[in-house]
Coordinates of C-alpha atoms in Angstrom, one line a residue:
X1 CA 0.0 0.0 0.0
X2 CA 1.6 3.2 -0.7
X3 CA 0.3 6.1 1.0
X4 CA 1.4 9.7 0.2
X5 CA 0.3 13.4 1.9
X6 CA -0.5 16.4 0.2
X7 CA -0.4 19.6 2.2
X8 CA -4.4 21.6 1.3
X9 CA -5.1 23.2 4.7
X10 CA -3.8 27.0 5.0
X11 CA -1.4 28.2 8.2
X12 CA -1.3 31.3 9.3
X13 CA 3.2 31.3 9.8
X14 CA 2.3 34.6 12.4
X15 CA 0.5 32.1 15.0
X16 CA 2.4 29.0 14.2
X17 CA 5.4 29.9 15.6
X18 CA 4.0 31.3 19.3
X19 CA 1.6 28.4 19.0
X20 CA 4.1 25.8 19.0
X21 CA 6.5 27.7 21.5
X22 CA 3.1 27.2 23.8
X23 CA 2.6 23.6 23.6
X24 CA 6.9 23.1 23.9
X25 CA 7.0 24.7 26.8
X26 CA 4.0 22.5 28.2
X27 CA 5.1 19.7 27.3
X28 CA 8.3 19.5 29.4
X29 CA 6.5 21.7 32.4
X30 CA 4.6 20.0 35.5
X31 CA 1.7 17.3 34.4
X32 CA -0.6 19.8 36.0
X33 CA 0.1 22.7 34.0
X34 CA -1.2 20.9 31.0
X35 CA -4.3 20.0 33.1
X36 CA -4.9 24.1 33.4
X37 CA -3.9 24.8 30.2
X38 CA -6.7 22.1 28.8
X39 CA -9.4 23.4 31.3
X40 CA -8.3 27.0 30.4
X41 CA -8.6 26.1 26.6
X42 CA -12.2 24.4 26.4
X43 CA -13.9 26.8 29.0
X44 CA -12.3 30.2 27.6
X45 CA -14.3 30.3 24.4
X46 CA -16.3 33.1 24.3
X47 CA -14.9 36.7 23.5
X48 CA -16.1 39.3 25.4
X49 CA -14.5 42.8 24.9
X50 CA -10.6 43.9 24.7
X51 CA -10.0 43.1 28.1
X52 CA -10.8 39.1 27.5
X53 CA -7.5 38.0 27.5
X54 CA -6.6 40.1 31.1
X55 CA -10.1 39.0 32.9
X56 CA -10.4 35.7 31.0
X57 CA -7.9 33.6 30.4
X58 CA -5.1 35.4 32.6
X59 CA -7.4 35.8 35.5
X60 CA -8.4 32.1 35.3
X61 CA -4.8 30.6 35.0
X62 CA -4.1 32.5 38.0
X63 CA -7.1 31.4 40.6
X64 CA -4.9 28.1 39.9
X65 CA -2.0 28.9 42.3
X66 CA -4.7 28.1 45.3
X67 CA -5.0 24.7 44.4
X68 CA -1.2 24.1 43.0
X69 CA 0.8 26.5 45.8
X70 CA 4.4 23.8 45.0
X71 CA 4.0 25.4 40.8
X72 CA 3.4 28.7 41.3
X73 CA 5.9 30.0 39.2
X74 CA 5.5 27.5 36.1
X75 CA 1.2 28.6 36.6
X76 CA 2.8 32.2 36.5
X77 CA 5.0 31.9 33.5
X78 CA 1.7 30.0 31.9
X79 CA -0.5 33.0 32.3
X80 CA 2.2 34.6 30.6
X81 CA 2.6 32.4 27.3
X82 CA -1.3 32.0 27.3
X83 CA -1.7 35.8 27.4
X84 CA 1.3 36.6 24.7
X85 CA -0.3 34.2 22.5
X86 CA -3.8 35.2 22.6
X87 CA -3.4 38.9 22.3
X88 CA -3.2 38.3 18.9
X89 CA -7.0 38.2 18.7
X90 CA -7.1 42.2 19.2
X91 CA -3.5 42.7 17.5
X92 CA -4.1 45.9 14.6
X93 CA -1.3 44.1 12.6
X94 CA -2.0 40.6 12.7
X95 CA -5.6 41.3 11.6
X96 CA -3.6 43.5 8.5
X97 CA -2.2 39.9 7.9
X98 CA -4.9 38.1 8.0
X99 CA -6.2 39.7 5.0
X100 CA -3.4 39.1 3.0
X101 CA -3.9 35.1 3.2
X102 CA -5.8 33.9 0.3
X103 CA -8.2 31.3 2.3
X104 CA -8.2 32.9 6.3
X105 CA -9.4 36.8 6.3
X106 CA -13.3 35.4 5.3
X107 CA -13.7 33.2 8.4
X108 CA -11.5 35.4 10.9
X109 CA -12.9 38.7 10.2
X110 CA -14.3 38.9 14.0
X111 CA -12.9 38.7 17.3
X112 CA -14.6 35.4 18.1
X113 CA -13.7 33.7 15.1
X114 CA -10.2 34.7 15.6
X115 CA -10.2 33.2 19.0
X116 CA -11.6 30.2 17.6
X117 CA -9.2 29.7 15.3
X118 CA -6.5 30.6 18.3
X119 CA -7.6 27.6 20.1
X120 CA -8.3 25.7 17.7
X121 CA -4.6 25.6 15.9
X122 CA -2.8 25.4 19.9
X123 CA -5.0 22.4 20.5
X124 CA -4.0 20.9 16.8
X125 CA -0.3 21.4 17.9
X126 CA -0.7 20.4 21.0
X127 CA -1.3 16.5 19.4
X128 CA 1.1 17.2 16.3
X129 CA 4.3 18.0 18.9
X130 CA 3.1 14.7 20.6
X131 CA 3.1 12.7 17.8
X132 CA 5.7 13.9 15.5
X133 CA 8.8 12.8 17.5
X134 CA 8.1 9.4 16.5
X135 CA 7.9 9.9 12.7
X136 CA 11.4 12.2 12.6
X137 CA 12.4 9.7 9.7
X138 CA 9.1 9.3 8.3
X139 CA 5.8 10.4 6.7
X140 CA 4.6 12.8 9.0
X141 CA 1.6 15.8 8.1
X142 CA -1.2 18.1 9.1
X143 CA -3.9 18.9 7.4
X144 CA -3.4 17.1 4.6
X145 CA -5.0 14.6 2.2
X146 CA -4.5 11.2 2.3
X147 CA -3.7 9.8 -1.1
X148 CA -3.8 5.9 -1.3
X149 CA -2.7 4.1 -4.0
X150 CA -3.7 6.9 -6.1
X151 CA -6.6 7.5 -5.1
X152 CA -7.3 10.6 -3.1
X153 CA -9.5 9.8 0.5
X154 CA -12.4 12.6 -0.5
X155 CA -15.7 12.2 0.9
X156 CA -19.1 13.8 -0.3
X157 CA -21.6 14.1 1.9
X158 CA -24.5 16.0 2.4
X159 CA -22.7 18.6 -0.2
X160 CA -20.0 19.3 1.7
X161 CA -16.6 17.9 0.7
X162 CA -14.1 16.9 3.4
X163 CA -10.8 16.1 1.7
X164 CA -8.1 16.1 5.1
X165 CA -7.0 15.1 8.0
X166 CA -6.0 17.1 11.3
X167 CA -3.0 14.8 12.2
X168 CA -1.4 11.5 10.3
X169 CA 2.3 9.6 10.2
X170 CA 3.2 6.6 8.7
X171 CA 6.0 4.6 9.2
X172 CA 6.8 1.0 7.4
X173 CA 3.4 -0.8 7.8
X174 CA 2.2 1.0 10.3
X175 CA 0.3 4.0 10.5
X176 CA -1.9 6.7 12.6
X177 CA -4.7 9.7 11.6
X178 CA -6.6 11.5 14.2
X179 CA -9.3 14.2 13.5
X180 CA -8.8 16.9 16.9
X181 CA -11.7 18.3 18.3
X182 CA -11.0 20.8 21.4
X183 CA -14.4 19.7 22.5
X184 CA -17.1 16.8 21.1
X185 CA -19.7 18.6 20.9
X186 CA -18.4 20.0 17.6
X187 CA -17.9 16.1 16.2
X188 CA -20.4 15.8 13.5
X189 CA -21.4 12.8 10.9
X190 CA -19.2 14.5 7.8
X191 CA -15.9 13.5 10.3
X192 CA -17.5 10.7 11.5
X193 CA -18.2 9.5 7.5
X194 CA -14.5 10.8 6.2
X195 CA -13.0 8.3 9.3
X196 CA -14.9 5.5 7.9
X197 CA -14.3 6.2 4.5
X198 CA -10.4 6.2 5.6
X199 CA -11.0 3.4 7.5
X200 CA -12.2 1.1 4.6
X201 CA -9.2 2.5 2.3
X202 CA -6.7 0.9 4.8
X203 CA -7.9 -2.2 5.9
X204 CA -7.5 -3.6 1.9
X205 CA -4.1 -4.2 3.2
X206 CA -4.1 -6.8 5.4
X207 CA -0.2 -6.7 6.3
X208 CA -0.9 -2.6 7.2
X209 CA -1.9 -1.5 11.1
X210 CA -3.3 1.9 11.8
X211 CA -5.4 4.0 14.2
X212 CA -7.9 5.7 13.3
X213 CA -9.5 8.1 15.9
X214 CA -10.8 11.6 17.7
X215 CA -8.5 13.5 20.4
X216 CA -10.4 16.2 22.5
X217 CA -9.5 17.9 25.6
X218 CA -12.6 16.4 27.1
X219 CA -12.9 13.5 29.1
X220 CA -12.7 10.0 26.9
X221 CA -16.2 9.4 28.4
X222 CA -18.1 12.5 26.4
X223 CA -16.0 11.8 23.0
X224 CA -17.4 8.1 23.1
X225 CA -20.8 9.0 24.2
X226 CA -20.9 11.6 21.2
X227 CA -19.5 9.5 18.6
X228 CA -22.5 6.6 19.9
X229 CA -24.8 9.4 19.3
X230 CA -23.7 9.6 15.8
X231 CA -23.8 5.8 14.8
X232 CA -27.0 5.8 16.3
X233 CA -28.4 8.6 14.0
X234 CA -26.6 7.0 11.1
X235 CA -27.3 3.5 12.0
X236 CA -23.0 2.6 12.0
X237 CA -20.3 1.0 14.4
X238 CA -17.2 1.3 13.5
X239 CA -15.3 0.0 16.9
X240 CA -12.0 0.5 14.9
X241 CA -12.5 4.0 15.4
X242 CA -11.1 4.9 18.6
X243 CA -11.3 7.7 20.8
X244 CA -9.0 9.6 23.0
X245 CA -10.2 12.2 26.2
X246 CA -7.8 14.7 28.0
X247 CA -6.3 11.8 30.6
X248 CA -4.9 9.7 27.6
X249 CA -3.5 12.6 25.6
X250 CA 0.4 12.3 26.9
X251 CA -0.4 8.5 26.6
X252 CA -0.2 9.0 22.9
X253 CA 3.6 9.6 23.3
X254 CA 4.2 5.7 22.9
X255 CA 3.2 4.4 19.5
X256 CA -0.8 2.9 20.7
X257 CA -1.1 -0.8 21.5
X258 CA -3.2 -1.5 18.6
X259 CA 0.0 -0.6 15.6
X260 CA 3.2 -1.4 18.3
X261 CA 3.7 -4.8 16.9

């Protein structure tokens, strides 16, 4: 089976670089910071007014040095990063920048969709600097399309194309693609449909393993009751489709059981 990645999905290079400073830095910081980050991230999500960032996200970092009085300093240096990174959202320039990138200045011509896509891309690199160590020598990409044997992984459905996915790396004859969702309440049937679609592409070969699955900040419990809710309304189980909750995020530093053979 030969498997190759295309690059479709857009970045904007100004956010990418503080984005992935972010997640390094939490990444080799106390277990519990990435706990506050990932509580800060899902329940910050609604834009206010300029001070949002200040009496937001800043303010709620810090009402975490109570409960964690040994970090204090790391929780400091997180409010921080956190508020560097998301002062973009009211930053005169950036939005300048924005409009200059052919596919972006449409959907992030408000504050809240700005944030949005803030989160959304820190949560995305989150997972990709947790599983790109592993693929250093190998096929590695984001937000790309999969292209199997030739044949490109598009679905159609419900006229809406889908045509990539978040996170994917292959290595040899084994292989892993994730669709990240910062919360699963935002999971929907197209996703749901493309996985299965990808799904069926890959197990033609039988001598090929692979994951397939969601990653949310949310516990593993709401992902798996959401994705039910969606085989139920389709009338679909796919079990090979698995699912992954904030307490197993880290996990996925070590190749998953299921393609570690």
């Amino acid at each position: 089976m030969e498997i190759t990645f295309k690059k479709l999905d857009e970045e904007i290079s100004d956010i990418m670089k503080p984005a992935r400073e972010v997640v390094k830095w939490i990444l080799n910081s106390n277990h519990n910071i990435l706990s506050i980050f990932s509580e800060v991230l899902l329940n910050c999500k609604t834009y206010t007014n300029q001070t949002f960032v200040d009496k937001k996200i800043v303010k709620r970092i810090n009402e975490y040095k109570d409960l964690y009085t040994d970090i204090t300093d790391e929780i400091e240096k997180l409010a921080y990063v956190m508020w560097a990174y998301f002062s973009y959202i009211d930053d005169v320039n950036f939005d300048l920048k924005i409009r200059t990138t052919q596919n972006y200045y449409g959907d992030l011509k408000t504050e809240q969709k700005k944030l949005n896509k803030l989160r959304g891309t820190l949560f995305e690199v989150l997972v990709e600097e947790i599983i790109k160590p592993r693929y250093k020598d190998a096929k590695f990409g984001t937000g790309c399309m999969l292209v199997i044997n030739n044949d490109k992984v598009i679905l159609e459905y419900n006229n809406k194309t889908r045509k990539t996915i978040d996170v994917a790396g292959i290595e040899n004859k084994k292989g892993e693609f994730y669709e990240c969702k910062l919360s699963p309440k935002v999971l929907d049937e197209s996703s749901y449909m493309y996985l299965c679609l990808l799904e069926n592409k890959l197990r033609t070969d039988n001598n090929f393993k692979y994951i397939i699955g969601y990653i949310s900040l949310e516990e593993k419990e709401a992902v798996e009751n959401k994705k039910s809710q969606i085989e139920n309304s389709l009338n679909i189980k796919n079990p090979k489709i698995a699912v992954f909750g904030n307490s197993e995020i880290l996990q996925l530093r070590e190749l998953p059981d299921e393609i570690a053979i």
